[in-house]
PDB file of C-alpha atoms in Angstrom:
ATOM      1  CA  UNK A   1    -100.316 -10.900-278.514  1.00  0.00           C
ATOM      2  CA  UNK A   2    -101.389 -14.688-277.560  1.00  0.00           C
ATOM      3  CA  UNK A   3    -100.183 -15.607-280.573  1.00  0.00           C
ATOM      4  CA  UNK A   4     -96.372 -14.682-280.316  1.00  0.00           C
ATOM      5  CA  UNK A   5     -96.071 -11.284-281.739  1.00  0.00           C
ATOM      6  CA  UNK A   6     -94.000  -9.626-279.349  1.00  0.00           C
ATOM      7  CA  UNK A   7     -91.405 -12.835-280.268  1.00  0.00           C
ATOM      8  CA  UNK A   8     -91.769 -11.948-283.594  1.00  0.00           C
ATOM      9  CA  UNK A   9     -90.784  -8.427-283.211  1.00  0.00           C
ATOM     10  CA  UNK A  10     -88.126  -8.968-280.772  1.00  0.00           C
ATOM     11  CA  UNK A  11     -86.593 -11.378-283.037  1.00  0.00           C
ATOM     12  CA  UNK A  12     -86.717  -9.140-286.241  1.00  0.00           C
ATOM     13  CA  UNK A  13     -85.342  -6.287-284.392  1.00  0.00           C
ATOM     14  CA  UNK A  14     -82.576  -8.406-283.295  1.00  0.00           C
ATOM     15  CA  UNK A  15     -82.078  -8.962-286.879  1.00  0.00           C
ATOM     16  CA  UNK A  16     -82.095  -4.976-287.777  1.00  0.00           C
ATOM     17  CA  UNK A  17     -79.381  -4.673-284.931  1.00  0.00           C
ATOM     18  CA  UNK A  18     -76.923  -7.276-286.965  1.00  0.00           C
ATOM     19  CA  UNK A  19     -77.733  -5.522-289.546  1.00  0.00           C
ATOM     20  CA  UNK A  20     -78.816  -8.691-291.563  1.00  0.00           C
ATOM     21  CA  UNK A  21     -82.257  -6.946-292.685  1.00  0.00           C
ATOM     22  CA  UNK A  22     -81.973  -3.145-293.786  1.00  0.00           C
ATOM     23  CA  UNK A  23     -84.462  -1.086-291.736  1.00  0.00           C
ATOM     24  CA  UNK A  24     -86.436  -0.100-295.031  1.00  0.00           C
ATOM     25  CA  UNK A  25     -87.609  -3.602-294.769  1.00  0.00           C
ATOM     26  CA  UNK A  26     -91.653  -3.448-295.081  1.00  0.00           C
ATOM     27  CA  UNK A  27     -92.432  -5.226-292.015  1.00  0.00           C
ATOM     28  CA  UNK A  28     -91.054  -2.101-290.027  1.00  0.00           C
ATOM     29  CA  UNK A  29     -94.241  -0.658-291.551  1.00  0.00           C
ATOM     30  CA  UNK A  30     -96.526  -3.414-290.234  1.00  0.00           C
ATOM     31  CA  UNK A  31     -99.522  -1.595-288.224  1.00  0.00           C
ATOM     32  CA  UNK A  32     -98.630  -1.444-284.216  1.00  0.00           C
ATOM     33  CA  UNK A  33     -94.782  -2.403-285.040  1.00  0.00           C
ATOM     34  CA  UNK A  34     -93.217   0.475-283.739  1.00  0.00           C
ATOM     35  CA  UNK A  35     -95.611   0.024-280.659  1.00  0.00           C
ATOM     36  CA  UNK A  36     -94.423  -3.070-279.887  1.00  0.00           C
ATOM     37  CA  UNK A  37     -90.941  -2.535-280.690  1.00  0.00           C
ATOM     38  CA  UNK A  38     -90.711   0.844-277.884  1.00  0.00           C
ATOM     39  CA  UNK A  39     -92.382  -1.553-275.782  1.00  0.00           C
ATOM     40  CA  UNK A  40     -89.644  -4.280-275.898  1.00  0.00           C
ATOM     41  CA  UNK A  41     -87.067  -1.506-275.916  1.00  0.00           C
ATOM     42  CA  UNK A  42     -88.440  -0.169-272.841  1.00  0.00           C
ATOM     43  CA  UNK A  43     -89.666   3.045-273.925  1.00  0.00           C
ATOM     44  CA  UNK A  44     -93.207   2.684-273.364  1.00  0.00           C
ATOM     45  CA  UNK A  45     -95.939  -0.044-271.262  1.00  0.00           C
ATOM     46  CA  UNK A  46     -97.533  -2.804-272.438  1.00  0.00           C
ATOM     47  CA  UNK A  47    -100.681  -1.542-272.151  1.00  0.00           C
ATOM     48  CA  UNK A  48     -99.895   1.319-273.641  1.00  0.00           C
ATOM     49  CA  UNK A  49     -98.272  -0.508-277.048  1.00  0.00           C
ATOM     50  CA  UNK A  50    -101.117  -2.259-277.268  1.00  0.00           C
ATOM     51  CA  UNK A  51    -103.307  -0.150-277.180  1.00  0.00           C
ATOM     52  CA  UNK A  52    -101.847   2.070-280.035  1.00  0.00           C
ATOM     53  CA  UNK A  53    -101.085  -1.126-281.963  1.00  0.00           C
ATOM     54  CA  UNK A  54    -105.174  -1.465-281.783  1.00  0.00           C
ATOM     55  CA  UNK A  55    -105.648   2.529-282.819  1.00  0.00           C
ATOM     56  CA  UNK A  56    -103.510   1.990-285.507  1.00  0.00           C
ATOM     57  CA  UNK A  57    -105.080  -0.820-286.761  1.00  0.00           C
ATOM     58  CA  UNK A  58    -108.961   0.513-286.217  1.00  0.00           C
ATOM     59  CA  UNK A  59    -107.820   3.499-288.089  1.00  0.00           C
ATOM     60  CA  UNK A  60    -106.734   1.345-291.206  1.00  0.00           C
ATOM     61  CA  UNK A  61    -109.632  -0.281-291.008  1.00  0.00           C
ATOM     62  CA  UNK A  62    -111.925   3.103-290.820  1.00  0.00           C
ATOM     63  CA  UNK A  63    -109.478   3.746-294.063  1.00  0.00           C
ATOM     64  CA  UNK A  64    -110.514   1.451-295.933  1.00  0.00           C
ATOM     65  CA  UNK A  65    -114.052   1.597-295.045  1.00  0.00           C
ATOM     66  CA  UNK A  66    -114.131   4.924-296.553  1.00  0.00           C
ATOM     67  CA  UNK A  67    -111.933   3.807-299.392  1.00  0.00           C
ATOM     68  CA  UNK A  68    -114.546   1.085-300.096  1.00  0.00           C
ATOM     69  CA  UNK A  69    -117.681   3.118-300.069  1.00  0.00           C
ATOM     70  CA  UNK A  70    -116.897   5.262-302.256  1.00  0.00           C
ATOM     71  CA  UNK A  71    -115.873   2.986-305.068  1.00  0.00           C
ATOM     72  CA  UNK A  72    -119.538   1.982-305.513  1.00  0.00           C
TER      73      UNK A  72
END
């Protein structure tokens, strides 16, 4: 979030409104993304985007945890 995210976001989903980037694009896959986007929309707190952008990205994490153990 220190780091400019949120600017990041806000600027690619001004892009998706123009239309110049299709919303298949892969970043609108990028863990907490849709988090952060709701939150700049309005729909949902800060806290509360954050906090799902860190669920998502524990979850990935726990993902390929699992992935990696049993590849040994």
């Amino acid at each position: 979030m220190e780091q400019g995210v949120l600017d990041e976001v806000a600027d690619f989903d001004r892009r998706l409104s123009r239309d110049e980037i299709p919303e298949t694009a892969i970043l609108t896959r990028a863990l907490g993304f849709k988090a952060l986007r709701a939150f700049l929309r309005g729909d949902i707190g800060r806290d509360e985007a954050v906090a799902k952008a860190q669920l998502q990205t524990r979850q990935y994490a726990k993902r390929q945890l699992t992935w990696f153990r049993h590849q040994l």
